[in-house]
Tab-separated table of N, CA and C and ligand atoms in Angstrom:
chain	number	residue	atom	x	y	z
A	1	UNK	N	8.855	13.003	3.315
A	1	UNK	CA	8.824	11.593	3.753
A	1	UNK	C	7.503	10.952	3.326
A	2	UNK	N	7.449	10.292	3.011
A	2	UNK	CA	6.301	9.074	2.171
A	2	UNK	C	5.762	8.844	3.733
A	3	UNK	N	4.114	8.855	3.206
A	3	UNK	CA	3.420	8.379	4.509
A	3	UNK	C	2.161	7.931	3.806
A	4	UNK	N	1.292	7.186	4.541
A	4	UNK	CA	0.235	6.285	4.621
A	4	UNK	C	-0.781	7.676	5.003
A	5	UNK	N	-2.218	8.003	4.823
A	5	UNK	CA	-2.855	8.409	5.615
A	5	UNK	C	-3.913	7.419	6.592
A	6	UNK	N	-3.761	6.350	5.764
A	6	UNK	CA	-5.154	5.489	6.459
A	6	UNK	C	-3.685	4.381	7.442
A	7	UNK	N	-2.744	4.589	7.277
A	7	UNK	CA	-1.729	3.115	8.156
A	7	UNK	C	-1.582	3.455	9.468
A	8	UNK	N	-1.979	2.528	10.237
A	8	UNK	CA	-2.077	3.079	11.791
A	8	UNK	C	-1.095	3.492	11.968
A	9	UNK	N	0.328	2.880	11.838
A	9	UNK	CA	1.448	3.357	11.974
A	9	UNK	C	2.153	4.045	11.735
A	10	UNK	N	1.662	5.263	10.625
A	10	UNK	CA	1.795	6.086	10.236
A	10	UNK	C	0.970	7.041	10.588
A	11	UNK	N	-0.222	6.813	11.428
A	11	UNK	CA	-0.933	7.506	12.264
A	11	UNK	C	-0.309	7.790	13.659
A	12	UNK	N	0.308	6.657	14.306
A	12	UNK	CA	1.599	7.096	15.311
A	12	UNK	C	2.594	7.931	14.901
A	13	UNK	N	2.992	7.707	13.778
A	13	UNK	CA	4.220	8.756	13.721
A	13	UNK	C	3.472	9.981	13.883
A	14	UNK	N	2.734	9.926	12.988
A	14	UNK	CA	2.010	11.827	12.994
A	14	UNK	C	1.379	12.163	14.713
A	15	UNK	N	1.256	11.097	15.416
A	15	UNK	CA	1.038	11.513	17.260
A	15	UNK	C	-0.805	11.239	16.541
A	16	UNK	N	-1.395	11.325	15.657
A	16	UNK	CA	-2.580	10.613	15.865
A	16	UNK	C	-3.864	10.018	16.577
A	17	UNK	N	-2.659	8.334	16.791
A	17	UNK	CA	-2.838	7.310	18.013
A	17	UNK	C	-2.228	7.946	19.130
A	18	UNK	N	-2.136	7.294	19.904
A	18	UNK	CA	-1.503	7.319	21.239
A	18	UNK	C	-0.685	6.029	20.960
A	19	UNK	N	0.434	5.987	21.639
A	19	UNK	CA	1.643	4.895	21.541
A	19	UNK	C	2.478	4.887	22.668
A	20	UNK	N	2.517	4.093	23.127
A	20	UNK	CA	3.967	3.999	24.659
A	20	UNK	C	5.299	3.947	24.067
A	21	UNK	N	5.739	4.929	23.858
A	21	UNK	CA	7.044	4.889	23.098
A	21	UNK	C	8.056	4.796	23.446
A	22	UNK	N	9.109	3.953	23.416
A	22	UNK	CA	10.231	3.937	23.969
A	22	UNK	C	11.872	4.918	23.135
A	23	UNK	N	11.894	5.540	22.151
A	23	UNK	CA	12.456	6.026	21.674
A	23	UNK	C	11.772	6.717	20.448
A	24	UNK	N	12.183	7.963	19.781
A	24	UNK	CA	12.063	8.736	18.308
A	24	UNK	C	13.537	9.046	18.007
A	25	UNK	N	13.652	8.635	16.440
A	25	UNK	CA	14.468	10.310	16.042
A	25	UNK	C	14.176	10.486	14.791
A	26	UNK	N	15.265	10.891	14.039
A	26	UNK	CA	14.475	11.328	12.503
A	26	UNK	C	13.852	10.560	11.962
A	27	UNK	N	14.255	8.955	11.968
A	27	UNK	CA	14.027	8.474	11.349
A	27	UNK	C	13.032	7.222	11.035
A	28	UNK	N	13.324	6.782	12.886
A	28	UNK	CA	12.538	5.539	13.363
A	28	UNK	C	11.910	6.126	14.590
A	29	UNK	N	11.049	4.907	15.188
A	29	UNK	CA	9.609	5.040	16.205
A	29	UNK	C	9.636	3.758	16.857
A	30	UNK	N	9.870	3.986	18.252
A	30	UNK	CA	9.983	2.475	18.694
A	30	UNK	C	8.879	2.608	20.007
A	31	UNK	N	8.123	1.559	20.042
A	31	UNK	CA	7.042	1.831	21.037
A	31	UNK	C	6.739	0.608	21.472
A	32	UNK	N	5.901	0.267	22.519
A	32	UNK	CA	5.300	-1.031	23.051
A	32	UNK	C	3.944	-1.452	22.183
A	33	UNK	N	4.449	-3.093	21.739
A	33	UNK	CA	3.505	-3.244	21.484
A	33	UNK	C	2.106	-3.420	22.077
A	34	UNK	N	0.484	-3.277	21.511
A	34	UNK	CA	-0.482	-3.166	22.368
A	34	UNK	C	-0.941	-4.223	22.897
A	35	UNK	N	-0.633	-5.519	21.876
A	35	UNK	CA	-0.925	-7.035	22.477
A	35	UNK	C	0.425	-7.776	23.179
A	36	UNK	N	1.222	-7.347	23.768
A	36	UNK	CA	2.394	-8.308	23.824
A	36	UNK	C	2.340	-9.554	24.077
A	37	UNK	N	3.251	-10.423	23.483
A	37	UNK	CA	3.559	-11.796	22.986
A	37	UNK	C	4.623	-12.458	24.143
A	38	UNK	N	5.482	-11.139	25.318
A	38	UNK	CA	6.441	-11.652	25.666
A	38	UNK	C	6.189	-10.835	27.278
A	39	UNK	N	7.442	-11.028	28.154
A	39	UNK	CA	7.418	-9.626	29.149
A	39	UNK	C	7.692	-8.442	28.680
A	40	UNK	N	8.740	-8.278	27.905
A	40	UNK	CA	9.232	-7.326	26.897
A	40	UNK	C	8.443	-7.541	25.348
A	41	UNK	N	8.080	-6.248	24.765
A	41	UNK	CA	7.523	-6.986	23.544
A	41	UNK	C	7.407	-5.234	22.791
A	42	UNK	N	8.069	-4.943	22.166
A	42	UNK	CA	8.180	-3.561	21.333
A	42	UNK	C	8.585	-3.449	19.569
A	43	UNK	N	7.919	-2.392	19.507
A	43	UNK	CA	8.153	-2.560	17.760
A	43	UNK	C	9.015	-1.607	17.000
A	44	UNK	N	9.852	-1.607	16.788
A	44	UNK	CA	10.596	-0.158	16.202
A	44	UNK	C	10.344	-0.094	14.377
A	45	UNK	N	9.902	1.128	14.342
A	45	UNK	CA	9.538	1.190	12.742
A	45	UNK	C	10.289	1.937	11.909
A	46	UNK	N	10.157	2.244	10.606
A	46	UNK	CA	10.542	3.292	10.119
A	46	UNK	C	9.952	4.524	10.311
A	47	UNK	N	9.964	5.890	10.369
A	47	UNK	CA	8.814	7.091	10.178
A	47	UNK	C	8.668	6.857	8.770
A	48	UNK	N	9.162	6.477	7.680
A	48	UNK	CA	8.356	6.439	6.461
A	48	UNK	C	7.523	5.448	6.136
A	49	UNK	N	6.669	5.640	5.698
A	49	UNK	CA	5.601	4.356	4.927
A	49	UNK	C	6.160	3.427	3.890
A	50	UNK	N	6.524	2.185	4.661
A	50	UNK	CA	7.025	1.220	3.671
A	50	UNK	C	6.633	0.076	4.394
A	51	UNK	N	5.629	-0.660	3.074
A	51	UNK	CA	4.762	-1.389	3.276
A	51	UNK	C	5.154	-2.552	4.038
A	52	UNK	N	6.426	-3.461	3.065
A	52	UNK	CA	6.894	-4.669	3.613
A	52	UNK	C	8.280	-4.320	3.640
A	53	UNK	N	8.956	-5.691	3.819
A	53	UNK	CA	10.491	-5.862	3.256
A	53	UNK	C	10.644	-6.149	1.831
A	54	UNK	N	9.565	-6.082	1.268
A	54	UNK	CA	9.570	-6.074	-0.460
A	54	UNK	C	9.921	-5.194	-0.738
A	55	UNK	N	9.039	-4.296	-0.038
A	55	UNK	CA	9.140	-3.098	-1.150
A	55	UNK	C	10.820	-1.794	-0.556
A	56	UNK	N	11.564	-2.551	0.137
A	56	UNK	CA	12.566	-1.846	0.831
A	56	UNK	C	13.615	-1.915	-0.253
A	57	UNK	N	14.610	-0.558	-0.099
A	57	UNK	CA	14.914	-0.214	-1.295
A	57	UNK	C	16.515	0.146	-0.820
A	58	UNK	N	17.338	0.840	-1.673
A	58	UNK	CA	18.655	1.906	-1.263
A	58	UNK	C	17.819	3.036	-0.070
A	59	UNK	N	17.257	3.636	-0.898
A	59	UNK	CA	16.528	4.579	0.217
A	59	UNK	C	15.746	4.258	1.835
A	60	UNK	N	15.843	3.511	2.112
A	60	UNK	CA	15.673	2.578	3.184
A	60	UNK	C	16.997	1.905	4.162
A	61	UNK	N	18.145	1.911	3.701
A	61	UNK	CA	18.990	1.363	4.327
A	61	UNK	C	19.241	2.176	5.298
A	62	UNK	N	19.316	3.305	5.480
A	62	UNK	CA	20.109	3.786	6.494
A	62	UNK	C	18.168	3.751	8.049
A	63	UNK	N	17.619	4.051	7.745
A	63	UNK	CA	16.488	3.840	8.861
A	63	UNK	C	16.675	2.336	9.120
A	64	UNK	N	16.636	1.438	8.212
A	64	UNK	CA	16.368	-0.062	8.642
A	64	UNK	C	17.946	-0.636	9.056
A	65	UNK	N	18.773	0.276	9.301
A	65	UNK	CA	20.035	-0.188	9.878
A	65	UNK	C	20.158	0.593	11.333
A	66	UNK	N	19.309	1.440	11.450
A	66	UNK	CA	19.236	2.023	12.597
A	66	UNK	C	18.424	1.459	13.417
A	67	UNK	N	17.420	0.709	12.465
A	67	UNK	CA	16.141	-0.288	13.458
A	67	UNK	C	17.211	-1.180	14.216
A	68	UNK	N	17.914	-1.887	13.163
A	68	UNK	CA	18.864	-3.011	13.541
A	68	UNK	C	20.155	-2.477	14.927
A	69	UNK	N	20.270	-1.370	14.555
A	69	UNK	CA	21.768	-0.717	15.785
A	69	UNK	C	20.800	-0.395	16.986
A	70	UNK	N	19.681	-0.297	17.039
A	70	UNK	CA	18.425	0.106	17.973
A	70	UNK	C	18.479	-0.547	18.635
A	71	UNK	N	17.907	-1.640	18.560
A	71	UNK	CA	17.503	-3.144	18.882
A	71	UNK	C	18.078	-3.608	20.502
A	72	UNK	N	19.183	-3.615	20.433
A	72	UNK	CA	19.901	-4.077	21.726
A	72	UNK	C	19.947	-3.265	22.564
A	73	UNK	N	19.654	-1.996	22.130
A	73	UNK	CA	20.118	-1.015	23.409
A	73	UNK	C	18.601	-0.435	23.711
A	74	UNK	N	17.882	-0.571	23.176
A	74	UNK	CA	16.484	-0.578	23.973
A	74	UNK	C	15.995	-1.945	24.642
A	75	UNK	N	15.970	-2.500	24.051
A	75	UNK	CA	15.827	-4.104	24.732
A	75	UNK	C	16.285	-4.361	25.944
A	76	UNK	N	18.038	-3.731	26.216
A	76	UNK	CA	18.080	-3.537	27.455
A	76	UNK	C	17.133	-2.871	28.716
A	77	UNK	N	17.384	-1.688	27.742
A	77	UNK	CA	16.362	-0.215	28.438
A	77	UNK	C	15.127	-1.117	28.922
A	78	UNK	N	14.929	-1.781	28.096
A	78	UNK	CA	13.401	-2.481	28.689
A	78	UNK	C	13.227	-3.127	29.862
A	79	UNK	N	14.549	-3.767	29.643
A	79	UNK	CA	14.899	-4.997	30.655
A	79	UNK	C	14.835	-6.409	30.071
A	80	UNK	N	15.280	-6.373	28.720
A	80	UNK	CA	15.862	-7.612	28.301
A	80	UNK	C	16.745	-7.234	28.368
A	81	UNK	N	17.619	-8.560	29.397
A	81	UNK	CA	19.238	-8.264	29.409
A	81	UNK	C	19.867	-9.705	29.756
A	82	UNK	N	18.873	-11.050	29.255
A	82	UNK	CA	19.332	-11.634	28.895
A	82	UNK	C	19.301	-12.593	27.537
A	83	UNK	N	18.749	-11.593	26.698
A	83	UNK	CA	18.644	-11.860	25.092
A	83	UNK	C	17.159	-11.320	25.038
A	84	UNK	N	17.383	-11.785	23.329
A	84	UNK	CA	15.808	-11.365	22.990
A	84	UNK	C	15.605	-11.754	21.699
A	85	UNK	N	14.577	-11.198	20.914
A	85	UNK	CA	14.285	-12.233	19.616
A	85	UNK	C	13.435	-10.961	19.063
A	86	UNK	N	14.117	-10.784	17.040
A	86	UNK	CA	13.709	-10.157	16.543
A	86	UNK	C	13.005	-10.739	15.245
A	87	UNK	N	12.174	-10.318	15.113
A	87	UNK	CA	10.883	-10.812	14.143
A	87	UNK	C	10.639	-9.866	12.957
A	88	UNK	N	10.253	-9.330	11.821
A	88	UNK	CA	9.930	-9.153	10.891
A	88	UNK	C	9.111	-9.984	10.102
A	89	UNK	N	7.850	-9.550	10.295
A	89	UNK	CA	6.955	-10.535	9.655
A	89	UNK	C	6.511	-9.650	8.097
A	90	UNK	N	6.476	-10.565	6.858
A	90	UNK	CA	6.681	-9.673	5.351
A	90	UNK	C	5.090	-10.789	4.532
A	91	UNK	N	4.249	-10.101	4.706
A	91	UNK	CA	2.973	-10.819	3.315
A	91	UNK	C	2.221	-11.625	4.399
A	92	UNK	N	1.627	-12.243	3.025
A	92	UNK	CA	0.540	-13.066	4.203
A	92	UNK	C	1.081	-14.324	4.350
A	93	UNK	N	2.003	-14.969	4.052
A	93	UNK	CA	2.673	-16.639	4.263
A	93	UNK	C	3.174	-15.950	5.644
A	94	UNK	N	3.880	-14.777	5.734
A	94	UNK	CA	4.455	-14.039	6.752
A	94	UNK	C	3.799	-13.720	8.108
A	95	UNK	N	2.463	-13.835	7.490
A	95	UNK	CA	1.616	-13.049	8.748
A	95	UNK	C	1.441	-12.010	9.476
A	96	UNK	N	1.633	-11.113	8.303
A	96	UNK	CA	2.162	-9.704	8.313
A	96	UNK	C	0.703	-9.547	8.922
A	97	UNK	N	-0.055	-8.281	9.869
A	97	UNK	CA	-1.222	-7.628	10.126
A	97	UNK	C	-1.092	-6.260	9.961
A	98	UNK	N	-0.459	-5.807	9.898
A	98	UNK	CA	0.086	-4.239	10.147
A	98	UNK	C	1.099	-3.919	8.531
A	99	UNK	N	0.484	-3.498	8.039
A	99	UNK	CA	1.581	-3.135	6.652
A	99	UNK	C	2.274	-2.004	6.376
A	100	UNK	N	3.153	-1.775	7.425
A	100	UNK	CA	4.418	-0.975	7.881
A	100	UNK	C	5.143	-1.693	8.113
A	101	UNK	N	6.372	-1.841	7.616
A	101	UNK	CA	7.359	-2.562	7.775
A	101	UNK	C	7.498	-2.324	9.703
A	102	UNK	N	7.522	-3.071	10.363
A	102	UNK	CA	7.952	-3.300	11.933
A	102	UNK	C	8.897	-4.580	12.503
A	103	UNK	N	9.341	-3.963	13.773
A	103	UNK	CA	10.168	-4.947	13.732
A	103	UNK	C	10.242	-5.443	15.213
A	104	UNK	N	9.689	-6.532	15.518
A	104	UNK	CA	9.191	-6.710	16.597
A	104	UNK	C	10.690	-7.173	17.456
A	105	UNK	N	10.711	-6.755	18.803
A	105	UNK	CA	11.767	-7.216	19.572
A	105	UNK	C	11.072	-7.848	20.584
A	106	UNK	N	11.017	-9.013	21.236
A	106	UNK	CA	10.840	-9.730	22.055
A	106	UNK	C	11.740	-10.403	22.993
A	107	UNK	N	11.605	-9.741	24.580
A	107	UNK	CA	12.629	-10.616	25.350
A	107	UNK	C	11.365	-10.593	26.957
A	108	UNK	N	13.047	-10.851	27.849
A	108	UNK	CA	12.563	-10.839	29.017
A	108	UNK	C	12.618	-12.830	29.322
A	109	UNK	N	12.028	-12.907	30.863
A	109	UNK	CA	12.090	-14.521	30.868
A	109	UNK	C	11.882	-15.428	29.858
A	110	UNK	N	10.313	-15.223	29.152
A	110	UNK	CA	9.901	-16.303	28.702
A	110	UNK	C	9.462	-15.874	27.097
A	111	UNK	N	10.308	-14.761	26.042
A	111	UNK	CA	9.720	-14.426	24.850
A	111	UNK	C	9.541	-15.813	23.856
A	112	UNK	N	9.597	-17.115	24.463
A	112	UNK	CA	9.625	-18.034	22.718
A	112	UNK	C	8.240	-17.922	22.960
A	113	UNK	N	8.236	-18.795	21.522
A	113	UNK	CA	6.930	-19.803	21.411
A	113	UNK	C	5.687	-19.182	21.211
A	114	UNK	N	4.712	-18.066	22.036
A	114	UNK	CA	4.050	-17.677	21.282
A	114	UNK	C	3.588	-17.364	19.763
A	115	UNK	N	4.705	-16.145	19.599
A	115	UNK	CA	4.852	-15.421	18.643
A	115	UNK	C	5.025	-16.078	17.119
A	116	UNK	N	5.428	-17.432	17.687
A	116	UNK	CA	5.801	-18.129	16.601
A	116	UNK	C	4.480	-18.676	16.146
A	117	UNK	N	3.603	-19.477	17.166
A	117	UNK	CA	3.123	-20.462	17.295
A	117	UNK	C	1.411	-19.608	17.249
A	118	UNK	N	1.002	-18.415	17.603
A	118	UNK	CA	-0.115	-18.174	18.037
A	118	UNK	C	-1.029	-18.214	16.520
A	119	UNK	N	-0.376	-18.078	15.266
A	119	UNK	CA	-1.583	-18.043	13.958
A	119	UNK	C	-1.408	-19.406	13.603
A	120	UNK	N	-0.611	-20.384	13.736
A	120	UNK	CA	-0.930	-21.566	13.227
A	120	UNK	C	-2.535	-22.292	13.342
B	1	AMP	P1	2.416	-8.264	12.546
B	1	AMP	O1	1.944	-7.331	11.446
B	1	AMP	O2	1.674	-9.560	12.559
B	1	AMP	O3	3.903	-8.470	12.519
B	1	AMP	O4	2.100	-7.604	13.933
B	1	AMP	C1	1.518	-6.349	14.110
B	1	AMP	C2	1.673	-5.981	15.572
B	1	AMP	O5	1.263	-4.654	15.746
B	1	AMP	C3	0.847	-6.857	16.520
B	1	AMP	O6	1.718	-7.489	17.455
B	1	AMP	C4	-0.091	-5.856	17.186
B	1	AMP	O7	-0.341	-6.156	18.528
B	1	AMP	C5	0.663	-4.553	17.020
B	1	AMP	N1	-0.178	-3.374	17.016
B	1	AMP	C6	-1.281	-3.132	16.250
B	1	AMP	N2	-1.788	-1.913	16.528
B	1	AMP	C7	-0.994	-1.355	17.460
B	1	AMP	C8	-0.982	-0.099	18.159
B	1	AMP	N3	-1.906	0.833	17.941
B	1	AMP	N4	-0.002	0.120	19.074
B	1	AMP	C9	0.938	-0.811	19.299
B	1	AMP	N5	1.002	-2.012	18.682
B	1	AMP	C10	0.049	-2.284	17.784
């Protein structure tokens, strides 16, 4: 599996960091994020090192479809259970900070508006 040595997030997968994790399996890593944006606010990744959504490939579909089948049923687990909002931020127009592809889920009462609004 392709990995980063210097990508924090690839420093979580390897147990590294420390991370509040809400799920593993082969393929993906889903954990709380450390600044949250929302009440609910978690990131599910790939375990491989892939930078953006640029650089995502055939070899990528089946983890980044598992991010996507993920999504709702942790969100619940969290206690979003009455929606939520998924983000992928790709480059710098993007406002990418973290260059691991992630995929932010945001719910709970009040997830708008920050997330959108906080780098303008
Ligand atoms: P972005 O790259 O802008 O889509 O967002 C990166 C996200 O990663 C931010 O919301 C950070 O709070 C989050 N983050 C950075 N480092 C960590 C970490 N060690 N554990 C959990 N979340 C992190």
């Amino acid at each position: 599996m392709n990995q980063d040595a210097n990508c924090i997030f690839c420093r979580i997968v390897r147990g590294e960091i420390p991370s509040n994790k809400l799920h593993e399996d082969e393929n993906v890593l889903a954990f709380h994020d450390v600044r949250p944006q929302a009440p609910v606010h978690f990131l599910i990744i790939p375990k491989e090192h892939v930078a953006t959504l640029y650089d995502a490939g055939t070899a990528q579909q089946h983890a980044f479809g598992r991010m996507l089948v993920l999504a709702g049923e942790l969100a619940r687990k969290a206690g979003a259970t009455d929606g939520f909002r998924t983000i992928i931020n790709t480059g710098k127009v993007g406002h990418q900070e973290v260059y691991h592809v992630h995929m932010h889920v945001l719910g709970g009462p009040e997830p708008l508006g920050s997330m959108l609004q906080r780098k303008k």
